Amino acid sequence: MTATTIQWVALCLCAVGAAVRIPEVRNGRGRTVFTALVLLTVAVSLSIAPIYTAVDGLLGGVNVANLLIRLALYAVFVLLGARMAAAFGAPLARRLVVGPFGLAILGLTIAATLYFFIASELPGSSTALRDFMDQDTVQQYAALGRLYPGYVAACLVPPAVASVLDQQARIIHRVACAFLAGGFSLVVVFVLLRLTPIQLGAWDIILPFSAILLTVVGLGLIWLSHTRSRRRRARSNRLA
């Protein structure tokens, strides 16, 4: 699978993952994960060059679309971080994401991201700001965009792994948690690799988008498990 192909596959999977949850959202369920998937769909779509160029052109051609990607991803990780920590029964992870410390990190990250974006010279649309990577401010801006997701993912890896090892849980739940643990782990690995001088090449795209695929599949399996459980309870109630 090429780097470009995995981007399109991730986009389709995110869009489908959000679409299948619409009936639940109408009934007042699953709004947090649905919102996260919609935002992830937006972020993934804007990472694809033709879509990025078209949207950024409408926004003035000064790479505001890239800033939207960053802010959307921050929102995705804080939403999923809080929801998954609760689902895993991990109060410490939840506090680290949406407690005072976690929210302070998020606020500082957003402020610093806005500062480095404004301080950079970004004339002309450039996907992933590749044409401007000679600027220190752009490099700092890009690094920030990876660090916060890496922080949240690192908070979620231990409880996700613990859920995989939970012998009392249903098989489908453990498999879903395995996908989620894999996705979060790939985010952490990617962030750590980007802190080294290693040149990732195509893996600069393959690793983060593979993390997205694993995470969305894991969320989909959890949704499927919950849907089947509700249907079984509904049938039992009708027969009672």
GROMACS .gro file of C-alpha atoms in nm:
model
  240
    1MET     CA    1   0.000   0.000   0.000
    2THR     CA    2   0.151   0.334  -0.107
    3ALA     CA    3   0.159   0.642   0.114
    4THR     CA    4  -0.108   0.816  -0.095
    5THR     CA    5  -0.331   0.509  -0.101
    6ILE     CA    6  -0.325   0.473   0.277
    7GLN     CA    7  -0.437   0.836   0.309
    8TRP     CA    8  -0.743   0.774   0.091
    9VAL     CA    9  -0.822   0.448   0.270
   10ALA     CA   10  -0.799   0.626   0.605
   11LEU     CA   11  -1.028   0.902   0.479
   12CYS     CA   12  -1.292   0.655   0.359
   13LEU     CA   13  -1.275   0.455   0.682
   14CYS     CA   14  -1.309   0.768   0.898
   15ALA     CA   15  -1.607   0.888   0.694
   16VAL     CA   16  -1.778   0.547   0.714
   17GLY     CA   17  -1.703   0.524   1.086
   18ALA     CA   18  -1.875   0.856   1.143
   19ALA     CA   19  -2.166   0.784   0.908
   20VAL     CA   20  -2.269   0.456   1.072
   21ARG     CA   21  -2.298   0.635   1.407
   22ILE     CA   22  -2.550   0.893   1.285
   23PRO     CA   23  -2.858   0.691   1.393
   24GLU     CA   24  -2.710   0.659   1.745
   25VAL     CA   25  -2.633   1.030   1.761
   26ARG     CA   26  -2.993   1.108   1.668
   27ASN     CA   27  -3.094   0.902   1.970
   28GLY     CA   28  -2.854   1.093   2.194
   29ARG     CA   29  -2.581   0.829   2.214
   30GLY     CA   30  -2.214   0.829   2.113
   31ARG     CA   31  -2.187   1.199   2.039
   32THR     CA   32  -1.829   1.232   2.167
   33VAL     CA   33  -1.683   0.961   1.945
   34PHE     CA   34  -1.897   1.074   1.651
   35THR     CA   35  -1.766   1.429   1.683
   36ALA     CA   36  -1.410   1.298   1.707
   37LEU     CA   37  -1.456   1.091   1.391
   38VAL     CA   38  -1.604   1.384   1.200
   39LEU     CA   39  -1.309   1.603   1.299
   40LEU     CA   40  -1.067   1.322   1.212
   41THR     CA   41  -1.233   1.292   0.871
   42VAL     CA   42  -1.177   1.665   0.818
   43ALA     CA   43  -0.812   1.643   0.929
   44VAL     CA   44  -0.738   1.340   0.712
   45SER     CA   45  -0.906   1.493   0.406
   46LEU     CA   46  -0.701   1.810   0.442
   47SER     CA   47  -0.381   1.606   0.456
   48ILE     CA   48  -0.439   1.491   0.098
   49ALA     CA   49  -0.272   1.729  -0.146
   50PRO     CA   50  -0.556   1.795  -0.399
   51ILE     CA   51  -0.811   1.853  -0.122
   52TYR     CA   52  -0.568   2.063   0.080
   53THR     CA   53  -0.483   2.287  -0.215
   54ALA     CA   54  -0.849   2.341  -0.305
   55VAL     CA   55  -0.964   2.417   0.049
   56ASP     CA   56  -0.665   2.633   0.135
   57GLY     CA   57  -0.720   2.830  -0.184
   58LEU     CA   58  -1.069   2.913  -0.064
   59LEU     CA   59  -0.922   3.024   0.271
   60GLY     CA   60  -0.675   3.264   0.113
   61GLY     CA   61  -0.390   3.038   0.009
   62VAL     CA   62  -0.182   3.107   0.321
   63ASN     CA   63  -0.203   2.756   0.473
   64VAL     CA   64  -0.486   2.823   0.716
   65ALA     CA   65  -0.597   2.472   0.617
   66ASN     CA   66  -0.288   2.335   0.789
   67LEU     CA   67  -0.377   2.519   1.107
   68LEU     CA   68  -0.725   2.366   1.086
   69ILE     CA   69  -0.565   2.021   1.067
   70ARG     CA   70  -0.367   2.088   1.385
   71LEU     CA   71  -0.663   2.224   1.581
   72ALA     CA   72  -0.891   1.944   1.460
   73LEU     CA   73  -0.639   1.681   1.570
   74TYR     CA   74  -0.602   1.841   1.914
   75ALA     CA   75  -0.979   1.823   1.952
   76VAL     CA   76  -0.984   1.462   1.829
   77PHE     CA   77  -0.726   1.353   2.084
   78VAL     CA   78  -0.881   1.533   2.378
   79LEU     CA   79  -1.225   1.390   2.293
   80LEU     CA   80  -1.102   1.036   2.230
   81GLY     CA   81  -0.862   1.058   2.522
   82ALA     CA   82  -1.138   1.142   2.766
   83ARG     CA   83  -1.383   0.890   2.620
   84MET     CA   84  -1.139   0.601   2.590
   85ALA     CA   85  -0.994   0.658   2.936
   86ALA     CA   86  -1.348   0.634   3.074
   87ALA     CA   87  -1.420   0.324   2.865
   88PHE     CA   88  -1.099   0.158   2.984
   89GLY     CA   89  -1.182   0.242   3.346
   90ALA     CA   90  -0.860   0.442   3.377
   91PRO     CA   91  -0.919   0.748   3.600
   92LEU     CA   92  -0.549   0.842   3.602
   93ALA     CA   93  -0.536   0.853   3.221
   94ARG     CA   94  -0.855   1.060   3.217
   95ARG     CA   95  -0.708   1.310   3.465
   96LEU     CA   96  -0.389   1.334   3.260
   97VAL     CA   97  -0.596   1.420   2.952
   98VAL     CA   98  -0.882   1.637   3.081
   99GLY     CA   99  -0.775   1.710   3.438
  100PRO     CA  100  -0.612   2.044   3.530
  101PHE     CA  101  -0.267   1.926   3.417
  102GLY     CA  102  -0.392   1.784   3.088
  103LEU     CA  103  -0.600   2.091   3.005
  104ALA     CA  104  -0.305   2.316   3.087
  105ILE     CA  105  -0.091   2.121   2.842
  106LEU     CA  106  -0.365   2.149   2.579
  107GLY     CA  107  -0.400   2.524   2.634
  108LEU     CA  108  -0.024   2.583   2.612
  109THR     CA  109  -0.004   2.365   2.301
  110ILE     CA  110  -0.280   2.559   2.125
  111ALA     CA  111  -0.127   2.895   2.222
  112ALA     CA  112   0.220   2.792   2.105
  113THR     CA  113   0.078   2.647   1.782
  114LEU     CA  114  -0.098   2.974   1.702
  115TYR     CA  115   0.216   3.173   1.785
  116PHE     CA  116   0.447   2.969   1.560
  117PHE     CA  117   0.191   2.970   1.279
  118ILE     CA  118   0.153   3.349   1.291
  119ALA     CA  119   0.530   3.396   1.322
  120SER     CA  120   0.596   3.190   1.007
  121GLU     CA  121   0.601   3.322   0.651
  122LEU     CA  122   0.367   3.096   0.455
  123PRO     CA  123   0.285   3.251   0.117
  124GLY     CA  124   0.124   2.996  -0.113
  125SER     CA  125  -0.045   2.667  -0.028
  126SER     CA  126   0.190   2.383   0.059
  127THR     CA  127   0.064   2.046   0.185
  128ALA     CA  128   0.224   1.968   0.523
  129LEU     CA  129   0.411   2.299   0.479
  130ARG     CA  130   0.687   2.109   0.297
  131ASP     CA  131   0.796   2.422   0.107
  132PHE     CA  132   0.864   2.611   0.430
  133MET     CA  133   1.052   2.358   0.643
  134ASP     CA  134   1.367   2.571   0.629
  135GLN     CA  135   1.204   2.809   0.879
  136ASP     CA  136   1.266   2.739   1.249
  137THR     CA  137   0.916   2.854   1.340
  138VAL     CA  138   0.762   2.605   1.095
  139GLN     CA  139   0.973   2.325   1.240
  140GLN     CA  140   0.858   2.413   1.593
  141TYR     CA  141   0.499   2.439   1.471
  142ALA     CA  142   0.521   2.093   1.313
  143ALA     CA  143   0.681   1.942   1.623
  144LEU     CA  144   0.402   2.078   1.845
  145GLY     CA  145   0.145   1.925   1.616
  146ARG     CA  146   0.292   1.583   1.690
  147LEU     CA  147   0.375   1.616   2.060
  148TYR     CA  148   0.025   1.666   2.200
  149PRO     CA  149  -0.125   1.364   2.018
  150GLY     CA  150   0.180   1.168   2.132
  151TYR     CA  151   0.119   1.270   2.492
  152VAL     CA  152  -0.247   1.166   2.488
  153ALA     CA  153  -0.167   0.840   2.307
  154ALA     CA  154   0.101   0.757   2.566
  155CYS     CA  155  -0.158   0.808   2.842
  156LEU     CA  156  -0.394   0.560   2.673
  157VAL     CA  157  -0.153   0.279   2.582
  158PRO     CA  158  -0.129   0.120   2.932
  159PRO     CA  159  -0.507   0.103   2.998
  160ALA     CA  160  -0.569  -0.017   2.642
  161VAL     CA  161  -0.318  -0.300   2.687
  162ALA     CA  162  -0.471  -0.383   3.026
  163SER     CA  163  -0.812  -0.413   2.857
  164VAL     CA  164  -0.665  -0.651   2.598
  165LEU     CA  165  -0.538  -0.872   2.879
  166ASP     CA  166  -0.868  -0.868   3.069
  167GLN     CA  167  -0.980  -1.233   3.069
  168GLN     CA  168  -1.330  -1.137   3.185
  169ALA     CA  169  -1.403  -0.917   2.883
  170ARG     CA  170  -1.573  -1.038   2.566
  171ILE     CA  171  -1.347  -1.146   2.280
  172ILE     CA  172  -1.471  -0.873   2.045
  173HIS     CA  173  -1.399  -0.611   2.314
  174ARG     CA  174  -1.046  -0.743   2.366
  175VAL     CA  175  -0.982  -0.748   1.990
  176ALA     CA  176  -1.111  -0.389   1.964
  177CYS     CA  177  -0.881  -0.282   2.247
  178ALA     CA  178  -0.591  -0.454   2.071
  179PHE     CA  179  -0.652  -0.241   1.762
  180LEU     CA  180  -0.676   0.070   1.981
  181ALA     CA  181  -0.359  -0.019   2.171
  182GLY     CA  182  -0.182  -0.072   1.839
  183GLY     CA  183  -0.304   0.261   1.704
  184PHE     CA  184  -0.203   0.456   2.014
  185SER     CA  185   0.135   0.280   2.023
  186LEU     CA  186   0.205   0.371   1.661
  187VAL     CA  187   0.136   0.736   1.742
  188VAL     CA  188   0.390   0.723   2.024
  189VAL     CA  189   0.647   0.543   1.807
  190PHE     CA  190   0.600   0.795   1.527
  191VAL     CA  191   0.646   1.092   1.762
  192LEU     CA  192   0.959   0.939   1.915
  193LEU     CA  193   1.107   0.863   1.572
  194ARG     CA  194   1.048   1.221   1.461
  195LEU     CA  195   1.256   1.338   1.759
  196THR     CA  196   1.556   1.153   1.613
  197PRO     CA  197   1.761   1.240   1.301
  198ILE     CA  198   1.626   0.929   1.125
  199GLN     CA  199   1.480   1.007   0.782
  200LEU     CA  200   1.146   0.828   0.763
  201GLY     CA  201   1.070   0.885   0.396
  202ALA     CA  202   0.731   0.732   0.305
  203TRP     CA  203   0.696   0.608   0.664
  204ASP     CA  204   0.637   0.970   0.762
  205ILE     CA  205   0.291   0.916   0.615
  206ILE     CA  206   0.248   0.539   0.655
  207LEU     CA  207   0.304   0.533   1.033
  208PRO     CA  208   0.053   0.801   1.140
  209PHE     CA  209  -0.211   0.691   0.890
  210SER     CA  210  -0.168   0.328   0.994
  211ALA     CA  211  -0.233   0.450   1.350
  212ILE     CA  212  -0.553   0.615   1.227
  213LEU     CA  213  -0.665   0.294   1.053
  214LEU     CA  214  -0.606   0.080   1.362
  215THR     CA  215  -0.781   0.329   1.589
  216VAL     CA  216  -1.088   0.368   1.368
  217VAL     CA  217  -1.118  -0.010   1.326
  218GLY     CA  218  -1.096  -0.048   1.705
  219LEU     CA  219  -1.367   0.213   1.755
  220GLY     CA  220  -1.578   0.040   1.492
  221LEU     CA  221  -1.551  -0.295   1.670
  222ILE     CA  222  -1.652  -0.137   2.000
  223TRP     CA  223  -1.951   0.024   1.828
  224LEU     CA  224  -2.044  -0.312   1.675
  225SER     CA  225  -2.017  -0.485   2.012
  226HIS     CA  226  -2.237  -0.226   2.183
  227THR     CA  227  -2.491  -0.234   1.899
  228ARG     CA  228  -2.521  -0.612   1.918
  229SER     CA  229  -2.560  -0.597   2.296
  230ARG     CA  230  -2.841  -0.341   2.272
  231ARG     CA  231  -3.021  -0.550   2.012
  232ARG     CA  232  -2.994  -0.861   2.227
  233ARG     CA  233  -3.132  -0.673   2.528
  234ALA     CA  234  -3.416  -0.534   2.316
  235ARG     CA  235  -3.510  -0.884   2.195
  236SER     CA  236  -3.497  -1.017   2.550
  237ASN     CA  237  -3.723  -0.738   2.670
  238ARG     CA  238  -3.974  -0.809   2.394
  239LEU     CA  239  -3.980  -1.179   2.482
  240ALA     CA  240  -4.006  -1.117   2.856
   0.00000   0.00000   0.00000
